[in-house]
Each structure stands twice: as structure tokens, then as C-alpha cells.
Amino acid sequence: MAASSTTPSNCEHTTLNPAQARLPKLTPEFLSKHYPSGISLVHVDVITRHGERTPVANHFAKFSPKHWDFCEVGNQLHADFIKKVGLYTSTSPATSEAATDQKKQWANHMFKQEARNTKAVFGVNDKKDQADHKNDTSKPAAATCGFGQLTDIGRQSMTALGQHLRSLYVEATGLLPSAPRRGDHGPTSDLYLRSTSYSRAFESLQHTLGGLYPSALGMQSLYRINIRPSSRDNLLIDFGCKNMVRLFKAFNIRAKEAALDEYNALCSDLTKIDGLREFYESQPKNVKGPMAIFAWDTLSSTRAHGLSLPSGIDDALIARVSAMSSVEYLHSGWQSAALARLQIGPLVHELVGNIVRVVEVDRAPALPGNGGSHSKMGIYSGHDTTISPLLAVFGARLDSCQSESKPSVAWPPYASSIRLELIKDDTTQHPTIRPAWEDDQAYYSEDLSMVPFDNRTRPINVPDSLYNWPPARKQRQRQTQQSDSSTTAHFNPRATRDYYVRVWYNDSELQLPACLDPGAHHTTLGTTVCTLDGFFKQVARFVPSEEEAAKGCDVPTNTPPDRP
């Protein structure tokens, strides 16, 4: 049975549809509105959630199949990879015990699936107590997926995302070349590519690349995909950070307590449904435990793959399960800047650093004898737990059904993407009104680490040199070797005024609250196109230094474990 719409009847728009994230239609009107002549794209960072996958666990035997047969293409790719591993990692026969062990080690390393750490947050492991399909004697087939595996539908979704990136950033705006160029050291220098170590993210990135630069056009290139160890990967929430886990638990408890009536009502409604009742009746009746997220994991995957759902589950109930899952696992970032900083701050630090480097390189040709190149696009392949706290950093409103007094957060759909566009415009009149906080940049420039996070106007990794522009003659002398006796540059708070940042989430521009300030946005493109300083102001309190990030993981003394 095909999945029906998940749009609640009382809402104009929702992002709850788990089948695939929406992307804007690139009509002539859209392009002329958002990418008019006179502006140019300098760099784009794309942060994605992987495509559709199977559930990470199977608790509901009555409607969730024993075998999810949606991975025929993926399994063939895995098998081909392991065959290659056997050729290059062992001189022993392929049937030997050593070779078999090597293949298993590579398979476990490359094709691991689970990422959500429910045990650290809830004290409950969702890999335990798997549903028992007592009456199902079927055997796995060639297309049978593992838990949490990217399915062939997910591959199609990520290819579609790559095709959209090609249509927009290659064909429409010309940011990227029509074919990948080789860099000085082999791989193309136009792209920076990174993925978490989970196969659904890594393979999602592969298919995004396939859509961006399709092999069907005869384009052959070498790509370097960067993967960091999980303990150092800022695309993943660090559950080794003790204070983050403490705050995560505390704010999730607080969020559920605030929604306790709906929590109890939803639990009651779910236990009335055959197929869900057995699982919920076996769970402890404790507000600290998870309730919706396990159901959402299976329901969203079931709908995304067009499978039938139990009688009694309709669009309204699915929307409630999604919202309560967000309360249990995602709401916390919206309630605490400190928590969001611990969850995603190191990644924001990296994204800000990307922008700083690109601006410095982009304007360097204005000096004699200078030049250089920078990547045109970065693609970061992550998870829902990458997307959600980033949206909190940007102050995003995810669900138009929410009210100011009772905000709600929708779960990021499969194949969701956040796109940070660095725009250059040196022709349109710059804002003439100065934001009230602009002068604070100079005041705080000596040592930002001494300034409380909430008072920072720019991230700690934005150097003063970005504002020492244009450089004075003595600085130019060092670069051009010309004789001059002038002094060094002075701090210029308007030095970055030709650069702007716009943030997209799927098919929508995000309105960053700091960019609503007079003088903090583009004069003609509107408040969603932030001045570079407006963007810096928005994210500044979420960006720790390495030392601050490490110190932030220490649990304060004499702090109640269940309170922030």
C-alpha cells in the first residue's frame, strides 16, 4: 500500500513526510529572485542526512517485516567491495580462515549501521528485545537489508539530491564546473567531501556525487572522501562528553514533563493498536524512558517504503508520534544554547572556518602578486542528529503548525539538506544602518575567550585579520616586496561588507534571527540573506574553541544529575 500524505489537515505546510525531503523547483522565476545578476556564489557547504533506510531495530513483528527486501543494489555493491578486499588484503586463498576473518573485519568496519545512542540517553538499548517473527519461516534473500541500512530507495533519493545540486550549482549558477577538475595531488580540488563512518552516510554521499557528476556523461574522476574516527567526528553527537549527556537527559525530561498530558495520551492511543500494544505493555511506565522514538523509527521507514501500516494508524497519529519523538530526542537543542554548543559546536566551528578561509582567498587577488584557489563546495554526509542541532543554531522554525507559545520541532526527513551559501555582491548598495552590536567587534577583538558566549558578536575562530582590510601599505610591502614606510592596518568593522550568507533547509530559506536586525541583511534580497557579520552574530555563542569544548564536557560540581 502506498504511503499517503502526512500533512495534518489543520496545517498549510509540514516537513513530516519521511519519504523524501522536498527541494525547490528551479524555475526561471525562482532563479531570478534568489540568484539575480550582479551577485555571485563563492562557496557552498551542504550538510545532509542520509537517504531512506531500514529501522535500526525491529520491535513490531505484527506489521514490520522480518526481512526488509529493499537492498538488492546495495548488497551487490557490498559483495563486490568485499571481493576486492579479498584480492588486496590477503595472499591466502579466499576460503581460508584468515581471509574470511579479514573480510568480516572489513565488512564490520565499512558497513556498520547503528548510530543512535539510546542507551546513553535513556538507559535503554533499542537493539535488545528484538521482535520475534514466530510464524515467519522465510529466509533472507539477495535483496534483504540489515538494520539501519541505506535502501535502494534511499540511494535514489540521494542521487536526486545530487542532481538538484548539479542543476543549481553547475548549470544555473556556474559555481562548479560541468566536469570535475583534477587537483594538484589527484582528487578534484573543487569539492571537499566528508562522511561519518556509518555506511548509510558514506553510501549516501557516493550517490549524491553520482547525481552531481553522473558517470553516464562519461565523467571519470578521483574523489577523496574524508572519514574521521567516531570519537573525533563532529558530524556525530559525542556521547563521551559527560556534561552533554547530563544536559541531554535533563532537557529531554523537562521537555516531556512540559508535554506530559500529550505524552500520556499518545502512549494510551498507541497501546490500543494491535501491533504496537505488545511492545508498549512490556515497557516500564516511567516518564524518563523512551516511548515515541522507537515507534517513529519503524513507522517512518515503513511509510517511506510503501508498506502497509496497522489499522488505526493515520496521518494525525503519525504526526503526533513524530512530534513526541522530537520532544524525546531533538527538542533539547532548542532549549539550551549550552547543549547545542556541546552537540554541534565543533562542526559550526569548522563551517565558520571554511567561510573565513574562502573570504581571505577570494579577496586576495585584490593585492598585487596574490592569488590562490579554494574549494567551491563542501558536502558533509551525516544524520538526523547532525541536521537538528544545526537548525537550532540557526534559530530555525521547523513546523509552521507551531505557535510562539508552544513551539514544536519536526523530525528531519530522509535526504534532508542544509546549504550554506557564501555570496559576494560588490555592486548593490550596502546596508547604511549599522547594527547596534557592530562596534562591539573591535571592543571584543583582543581576547574573545574572556567574553561570555551570549555576548560574543563573532565566533572565536574569526581572526582580527579578516577585518584588517584593506591592508595598509606596510602589510602589502611584505607581500609585494616594495619599499614603503607606512604602518599596519587598523581594525575595520565593515571590511567584510561585500560578503553575505544564506542558509537553506530543503526547499526553504531560513530566517536567522540575528539577520533581522537593521543593517544585518542584504538591502534587496531581504532578511534571509545575512551580512557576513550578521551570520557571525547568529552563530557566535554556539562556537567554542577546542579548549572551551573540552572544558564544557566537564560536569560542574554540585550539580543535580537530572536538572540543567
Tab-separated table of N, CA and C in Angstrom, residues 183-309:
chain	number	residue	atom	x	y	z
A	183	GLY	N	42.855	18.048	-9.075
A	183	GLY	CA	43.700	18.963	-8.335
A	183	GLY	C	45.160	18.625	-8.503
A	184	ASP	N	45.988	19.378	-7.808
A	184	ASP	CA	47.439	19.185	-7.923
A	184	ASP	C	47.878	17.811	-7.414
A	185	HIS	N	47.116	17.258	-6.486
A	185	HIS	CA	47.520	15.984	-5.878
A	185	HIS	C	46.566	14.841	-6.236
A	186	GLY	N	45.841	14.983	-7.311
A	186	GLY	CA	44.991	13.883	-7.767
A	186	GLY	C	43.508	14.208	-7.706
A	187	PRO	N	42.873	14.096	-6.511
A	187	PRO	CA	41.432	14.308	-6.420
A	187	PRO	C	41.033	15.735	-6.782
A	188	THR	N	39.810	15.895	-7.213
A	188	THR	CA	39.323	17.212	-7.596
A	188	THR	C	39.416	18.181	-6.433
A	189	SER	N	39.887	19.390	-6.721
A	189	SER	CA	40.069	20.400	-5.681
A	189	SER	C	38.834	21.266	-5.490
A	190	ASP	N	37.830	21.111	-6.344
A	190	ASP	CA	36.617	21.922	-6.222
A	190	ASP	C	35.717	21.451	-5.084
A	191	LEU	N	35.862	20.184	-4.676
A	191	LEU	CA	34.964	19.603	-3.680
A	191	LEU	C	35.738	19.156	-2.454
A	192	TYR	N	35.162	19.424	-1.290
A	192	TYR	CA	35.621	18.807	-0.055
A	192	TYR	C	34.509	17.866	0.395
A	193	LEU	N	34.846	16.607	0.623
A	193	LEU	CA	33.838	15.584	0.893
A	193	LEU	C	34.132	14.918	2.232
A	194	ARG	N	33.079	14.795	3.051
A	194	ARG	CA	33.264	14.127	4.335
A	194	ARG	C	32.000	13.377	4.705
A	195	SER	N	32.189	12.252	5.374
A	195	SER	CA	31.070	11.420	5.810
A	195	SER	C	31.385	10.874	7.194
A	196	THR	N	30.337	10.545	7.927
A	196	THR	CA	30.556	9.749	9.125
A	196	THR	C	30.964	8.342	8.697
A	197	SER	N	31.358	7.535	9.648
A	197	SER	CA	31.854	6.194	9.328
A	197	SER	C	30.738	5.187	9.125
A	198	TYR	N	29.490	5.614	9.203
A	198	TYR	CA	28.368	4.691	9.017
A	198	TYR	C	28.055	4.546	7.534
A	199	SER	N	27.825	3.307	7.120
A	199	SER	CA	27.721	3.037	5.689
A	199	SER	C	26.559	3.773	5.054
A	200	ARG	N	25.462	3.965	5.777
A	200	ARG	CA	24.326	4.668	5.157
A	200	ARG	C	24.679	6.112	4.829
A	201	ALA	N	25.579	6.723	5.632
A	201	ALA	CA	26.016	8.083	5.334
A	201	ALA	C	27.048	8.084	4.217
A	202	PHE	N	28.006	7.175	4.290
A	202	PHE	CA	29.054	7.096	3.277
A	202	PHE	C	28.458	6.806	1.897
A	203	GLU	N	27.559	5.840	1.837
A	203	GLU	CA	26.956	5.484	0.551
A	203	GLU	C	26.002	6.567	0.061
A	204	SER	N	25.371	7.270	0.989
A	204	SER	CA	24.541	8.412	0.578
A	204	SER	C	25.391	9.467	-0.112
A	205	LEU	N	26.579	9.705	0.411
A	205	LEU	CA	27.481	10.664	-0.220
A	205	LEU	C	27.909	10.180	-1.602
A	206	GLN	N	28.183	8.893	-1.725
A	206	GLN	CA	28.549	8.352	-3.038
A	206	GLN	C	27.461	8.624	-4.073
A	207	HIS	N	26.218	8.431	-3.675
A	207	HIS	CA	25.121	8.619	-4.633
A	207	HIS	C	24.819	10.095	-4.865
A	208	THR	N	25.070	10.934	-3.876
A	208	THR	CA	24.963	12.371	-4.106
A	208	THR	C	25.981	12.802	-5.161
A	209	LEU	N	27.198	12.283	-5.054
A	209	LEU	CA	28.218	12.561	-6.064
A	209	LEU	C	27.805	12.033	-7.434
A	210	GLY	N	27.148	10.865	-7.438
A	210	GLY	CA	26.688	10.302	-8.703
A	210	GLY	C	25.661	11.176	-9.386
A	211	GLY	N	24.850	11.885	-8.603
A	211	GLY	CA	23.898	12.821	-9.189
A	211	GLY	C	24.546	14.126	-9.601
A	212	LEU	N	25.538	14.568	-8.818
A	212	LEU	CA	26.226	15.825	-9.122
A	212	LEU	C	27.096	15.700	-10.361
A	213	TYR	N	27.850	14.608	-10.445
A	213	TYR	CA	28.699	14.341	-11.598
A	213	TYR	C	28.438	12.925	-12.082
A	214	PRO	N	27.381	12.733	-12.882
A	214	PRO	CA	26.959	11.378	-13.275
A	214	PRO	C	27.966	10.715	-14.206
A	215	SER	N	28.245	9.444	-13.917
A	215	SER	CA	29.160	8.683	-14.773
A	215	SER	C	28.560	8.440	-16.146
A	216	ALA	N	27.227	8.565	-16.244
A	216	ALA	CA	26.577	8.374	-17.545
A	216	ALA	C	27.066	9.393	-18.569
A	217	LEU	N	27.620	10.530	-18.094
A	217	LEU	CA	28.140	11.535	-19.009
A	217	LEU	C	29.614	11.296	-19.339
A	218	GLY	N	30.111	10.141	-18.916
A	218	GLY	CA	31.492	9.810	-19.209
A	218	GLY	C	32.485	10.528	-18.321
A	219	MET	N	32.024	10.981	-17.163
A	219	MET	CA	32.905	11.738	-16.271
A	219	MET	C	33.585	10.791	-15.298
A	220	GLN	N	34.871	10.662	-15.427
A	220	GLN	CA	35.648	9.825	-14.530
A	220	GLN	C	36.551	10.723	-13.700
A	221	SER	N	36.517	10.561	-12.390
A	221	SER	CA	37.353	11.384	-11.539
A	221	SER	C	37.680	10.629	-10.270
A	222	LEU	N	38.679	11.125	-9.581
A	222	LEU	CA	39.099	10.545	-8.318
A	222	LEU	C	38.675	11.488	-7.203
A	223	TYR	N	37.937	10.955	-6.241
A	223	TYR	CA	37.462	11.762	-5.129
A	223	TYR	C	38.120	11.287	-3.837
A	224	ARG	N	38.439	12.212	-2.979
A	224	ARG	CA	38.896	11.867	-1.636
A	224	ARG	C	37.746	12.130	-0.672
A	225	ILE	N	37.254	11.088	-0.034
A	225	ILE	CA	36.195	11.224	0.964
A	225	ILE	C	36.840	11.084	2.336
A	226	ASN	N	36.705	12.102	3.136
A	226	ASN	CA	37.329	12.144	4.448
A	226	ASN	C	36.398	11.538	5.493
A	227	ILE	N	36.926	10.598	6.263
A	227	ILE	CA	36.175	9.961	7.344
A	227	ILE	C	37.031	10.009	8.600
A	228	ARG	N	36.464	10.535	9.661
A	228	ARG	CA	37.186	10.640	10.922
A	228	ARG	C	36.737	9.541	11.874
A	229	PRO	N	37.585	9.167	12.806
A	229	PRO	CA	37.136	8.228	13.838
A	229	PRO	C	35.939	8.795	14.589
A	230	SER	N	35.021	7.937	14.980
A	230	SER	CA	33.791	8.396	15.631
A	230	SER	C	34.075	9.273	16.837
A	231	SER	N	35.167	8.991	17.550
A	231	SER	CA	35.495	9.761	18.746
A	231	SER	C	35.900	11.196	18.421
A	232	ARG	N	36.249	11.471	17.166
A	232	ARG	CA	36.667	12.818	16.774
A	232	ARG	C	35.800	13.388	15.660
A	233	ASP	N	34.663	12.780	15.403
A	233	ASP	CA	33.827	13.194	14.283
A	233	ASP	C	32.792	14.204	14.756
A	234	ASN	N	32.911	15.453	14.296
A	234	ASN	CA	31.972	16.481	14.733
A	234	ASN	C	30.641	16.436	13.992
A	235	LEU	N	30.460	15.468	13.083
A	235	LEU	CA	29.143	15.239	12.491
A	235	LEU	C	28.270	14.373	13.392
A	236	LEU	N	28.875	13.769	14.402
A	236	LEU	CA	28.156	12.917	15.346
A	236	LEU	C	28.121	13.571	16.715
A	237	ILE	N	27.028	13.383	17.435
A	237	ILE	CA	26.973	13.835	18.817
A	237	ILE	C	27.935	12.998	19.642
A	238	ASP	N	28.734	13.655	20.452
A	238	ASP	CA	29.750	12.968	21.241
A	238	ASP	C	29.156	12.531	22.579
A	239	PHE	N	28.797	11.250	22.654
A	239	PHE	CA	28.231	10.741	23.898
A	239	PHE	C	29.309	10.417	24.928
A	240	GLY	N	30.564	10.657	24.564
A	240	GLY	CA	31.627	10.583	25.548
A	240	GLY	C	31.783	11.872	26.338
A	241	CYS	N	31.061	12.914	25.921
A	241	CYS	CA	31.065	14.203	26.617
A	241	CYS	C	30.058	14.123	27.760
A	242	LYS	N	30.544	13.983	28.980
A	242	LYS	CA	29.668	13.699	30.121
A	242	LYS	C	28.670	14.813	30.390
A	243	ASN	N	29.094	16.046	30.261
A	243	ASN	CA	28.168	17.148	30.532
A	243	ASN	C	27.092	17.241	29.457
A	244	MET	N	27.441	16.915	28.203
A	244	MET	CA	26.437	16.898	27.145
A	244	MET	C	25.372	15.857	27.443
A	245	VAL	N	25.798	14.653	27.843
A	245	VAL	CA	24.834	13.603	28.164
A	245	VAL	C	23.954	14.030	29.336
A	246	ARG	N	24.560	14.657	30.344
A	246	ARG	CA	23.778	15.116	31.501
A	246	ARG	C	22.721	16.136	31.077
A	247	LEU	N	23.137	17.129	30.274
A	247	LEU	CA	22.183	18.142	29.820
A	247	LEU	C	21.141	17.543	28.893
A	248	PHE	N	21.572	16.618	28.036
A	248	PHE	CA	20.656	15.959	27.102
A	248	PHE	C	19.534	15.275	27.876
A	249	LYS	N	19.903	14.502	28.875
A	249	LYS	CA	18.901	13.815	29.691
A	249	LYS	C	17.994	14.804	30.413
A	250	ALA	N	18.602	15.824	30.996
A	250	ALA	CA	17.837	16.770	31.806
A	250	ALA	C	16.822	17.541	30.971
A	251	PHE	N	17.229	18.015	29.802
A	251	PHE	CA	16.308	18.791	28.985
A	251	PHE	C	15.255	17.913	28.320
A	252	ASN	N	15.606	16.667	28.011
A	252	ASN	CA	14.579	15.772	27.487
A	252	ASN	C	13.523	15.475	28.540
A	253	ILE	N	13.947	15.286	29.786
A	253	ILE	CA	12.977	15.081	30.866
A	253	ILE	C	12.095	16.316	31.020
A	254	ARG	N	12.729	17.482	31.001
A	254	ARG	CA	11.957	18.721	31.141
A	254	ARG	C	10.961	18.880	29.997
A	255	ALA	N	11.402	18.580	28.773
A	255	ALA	CA	10.510	18.723	27.622
A	255	ALA	C	9.325	17.777	27.730
A	256	LYS	N	9.580	16.546	28.166
A	256	LYS	CA	8.473	15.590	28.294
A	256	LYS	C	7.550	15.948	29.447
A	257	GLU	N	8.108	16.490	30.506
A	257	GLU	CA	7.257	16.928	31.605
A	257	GLU	C	6.335	18.055	31.159
A	258	ALA	N	6.840	18.958	30.314
A	258	ALA	CA	6.014	20.050	29.805
A	258	ALA	C	4.916	19.536	28.882
A	259	ALA	N	5.174	18.398	28.234
A	259	ALA	CA	4.187	17.817	27.312
A	259	ALA	C	3.597	16.538	27.883
A	260	LEU	N	3.510	16.461	29.221
A	260	LEU	CA	3.151	15.197	29.858
A	260	LEU	C	1.741	14.741	29.493
A	261	ASP	N	0.791	15.669	29.382
A	261	ASP	CA	-0.573	15.274	29.026
A	261	ASP	C	-0.601	14.605	27.653
A	262	GLU	N	0.064	15.220	26.677
A	262	GLU	CA	0.104	14.635	25.334
A	262	GLU	C	0.910	13.348	25.343
A	263	TYR	N	1.966	13.309	26.132
A	263	TYR	CA	2.787	12.102	26.248
A	263	TYR	C	1.925	10.926	26.717
A	264	ASN	N	1.166	11.135	27.778
A	264	ASN	CA	0.320	10.064	28.321
A	264	ASN	C	-0.805	9.706	27.354
A	265	ALA	N	-1.385	10.731	26.705
A	265	ALA	CA	-2.473	10.475	25.751
A	265	ALA	C	-1.974	9.669	24.560
A	266	LEU	N	-0.800	10.031	24.056
A	266	LEU	CA	-0.246	9.307	22.911
A	266	LEU	C	0.092	7.874	23.301
A	267	CYS	N	0.684	7.704	24.473
A	267	CYS	CA	1.013	6.352	24.931
A	267	CYS	C	-0.246	5.505	25.030
A	268	SER	N	-1.317	6.101	25.550
A	268	SER	CA	-2.586	5.380	25.657
A	268	SER	C	-3.118	4.997	24.279
A	269	ASP	N	-3.032	5.923	23.326
A	269	ASP	CA	-3.535	5.644	21.980
A	269	ASP	C	-2.700	4.572	21.279
A	270	LEU	N	-1.389	4.587	21.480
A	270	LEU	CA	-0.543	3.599	20.831
A	270	LEU	C	-0.784	2.196	21.383
A	271	THR	N	-1.063	2.111	22.667
A	271	THR	CA	-1.287	0.785	23.264
A	271	THR	C	-2.629	0.190	22.856
A	272	LYS	N	-3.479	0.960	22.201
A	272	LYS	CA	-4.755	0.440	21.700
A	272	LYS	C	-4.614	-0.203	20.324
A	273	ILE	N	-3.471	-0.051	19.697
A	273	ILE	CA	-3.277	-0.500	18.317
A	273	ILE	C	-2.592	-1.857	18.312
A	274	ASP	N	-3.256	-2.803	17.680
A	274	ASP	CA	-2.695	-4.137	17.561
A	274	ASP	C	-1.431	-4.057	16.715
A	275	GLY	N	-0.357	-4.549	17.217
A	275	GLY	CA	0.927	-4.438	16.540
A	275	GLY	C	1.888	-3.562	17.310
A	276	LEU	N	1.340	-2.632	18.093
A	276	LEU	CA	2.160	-1.788	18.955
A	276	LEU	C	1.961	-2.120	20.426
A	277	ARG	N	0.775	-2.664	20.734
A	277	ARG	CA	0.386	-2.874	22.133
A	277	ARG	C	1.402	-3.727	22.886
A	278	GLU	N	1.825	-4.826	22.276
A	278	GLU	CA	2.688	-5.761	22.982
A	278	GLU	C	4.000	-5.099	23.415
A	279	PHE	N	4.540	-4.260	22.543
A	279	PHE	CA	5.809	-3.615	22.886
A	279	PHE	C	5.633	-2.638	24.041
A	280	TYR	N	4.603	-1.805	23.972
A	280	TYR	CA	4.436	-0.779	24.997
A	280	TYR	C	4.007	-1.359	26.338
A	281	GLU	N	3.262	-2.425	26.310
A	281	GLU	CA	2.880	-3.045	27.571
A	281	GLU	C	4.073	-3.677	28.278
A	282	SER	N	5.120	-3.971	27.514
A	282	SER	CA	6.307	-4.584	28.117
A	282	SER	C	7.292	-3.550	28.652
A	283	GLN	N	7.032	-2.252	28.370
A	283	GLN	CA	7.958	-1.208	28.783
A	283	GLN	C	7.600	-0.662	30.156
A	284	PRO	N	8.588	-0.209	30.935
A	284	PRO	CA	8.303	0.380	32.247
A	284	PRO	C	7.544	1.681	32.086
A	285	LYS	N	6.552	1.887	32.924
A	285	LYS	CA	5.738	3.104	32.872
A	285	LYS	C	6.491	4.208	33.608
A	286	ASN	N	7.494	4.748	32.913
A	286	ASN	CA	8.380	5.725	33.536
A	286	ASN	C	8.586	6.871	32.555
A	287	VAL	N	8.310	8.093	32.988
A	287	VAL	CA	8.425	9.240	32.101
A	287	VAL	C	9.850	9.437	31.595
A	288	LYS	N	10.859	8.881	32.291
A	288	LYS	CA	12.238	9.048	31.857
A	288	LYS	C	12.594	8.127	30.702
A	289	GLY	N	11.773	7.132	30.434
A	289	GLY	CA	12.087	6.194	29.367
A	289	GLY	C	11.554	6.665	28.028
A	290	PRO	N	12.061	6.104	26.916
A	290	PRO	CA	11.574	6.478	25.592
A	290	PRO	C	10.218	5.856	25.324
A	291	MET	N	9.444	6.527	24.510
A	291	MET	CA	8.139	5.998	24.160
A	291	MET	C	7.900	6.118	22.658
A	292	ALA	N	8.044	7.317	22.111
A	292	ALA	CA	7.682	7.546	20.715
A	292	ALA	C	8.798	7.212	19.744
A	293	ILE	N	10.045	7.385	20.150
A	293	ILE	CA	11.126	7.319	19.178
A	293	ILE	C	11.279	5.924	18.567
A	294	PHE	N	11.006	4.870	19.342
A	294	PHE	CA	11.113	3.525	18.787
A	294	PHE	C	10.022	3.298	17.734
A	295	ALA	N	8.807	3.779	18.030
A	295	ALA	CA	7.723	3.660	17.051
A	295	ALA	C	8.026	4.486	15.811
A	296	TRP	N	8.541	5.707	16.018
A	296	TRP	CA	8.823	6.573	14.875
A	296	TRP	C	9.878	5.970	13.961
A	297	ASP	N	10.881	5.343	14.533
A	297	ASP	CA	11.932	4.733	13.737
A	297	ASP	C	11.358	3.710	12.763
A	298	THR	N	10.418	2.897	13.247
A	298	THR	CA	9.829	1.878	12.377
A	298	THR	C	8.747	2.462	11.478
A	299	LEU	N	7.898	3.349	12.019
A	299	LEU	CA	6.805	3.902	11.217
A	299	LEU	C	7.331	4.731	10.053
A	300	SER	N	8.354	5.542	10.288
A	300	SER	CA	8.864	6.381	9.206
A	300	SER	C	9.484	5.521	8.109
A	301	SER	N	10.203	4.479	8.491
A	301	SER	CA	10.778	3.579	7.480
A	301	SER	C	9.688	2.826	6.735
A	302	THR	N	8.668	2.380	7.470
A	302	THR	CA	7.568	1.632	6.844
A	302	THR	C	6.861	2.485	5.809
A	303	ARG	N	6.533	3.722	6.170
A	303	ARG	CA	5.853	4.615	5.218
A	303	ARG	C	6.744	4.942	4.035
A	304	ALA	N	8.014	5.190	4.297
A	304	ALA	CA	8.920	5.589	3.223
A	304	ALA	C	9.050	4.511	2.160
A	305	HIS	N	8.828	3.256	2.539
A	305	HIS	CA	8.971	2.156	1.583
A	305	HIS	C	7.632	1.604	1.122
A	306	GLY	N	6.548	2.326	1.400
A	306	GLY	CA	5.235	1.973	0.869
A	306	GLY	C	4.627	0.727	1.462
A	307	LEU	N	5.038	0.342	2.668
A	307	LEU	CA	4.486	-0.852	3.305
A	307	LEU	C	3.220	-0.503	4.079
A	308	SER	N	2.401	-1.503	4.297
A	308	SER	CA	1.134	-1.296	4.991
A	308	SER	C	1.371	-1.053	6.481
A	309	LEU	N	0.527	-0.215	7.056
A	309	LEU	CA	0.570	0.086	8.481
A	309	LEU	C	-0.626	-0.526	9.181
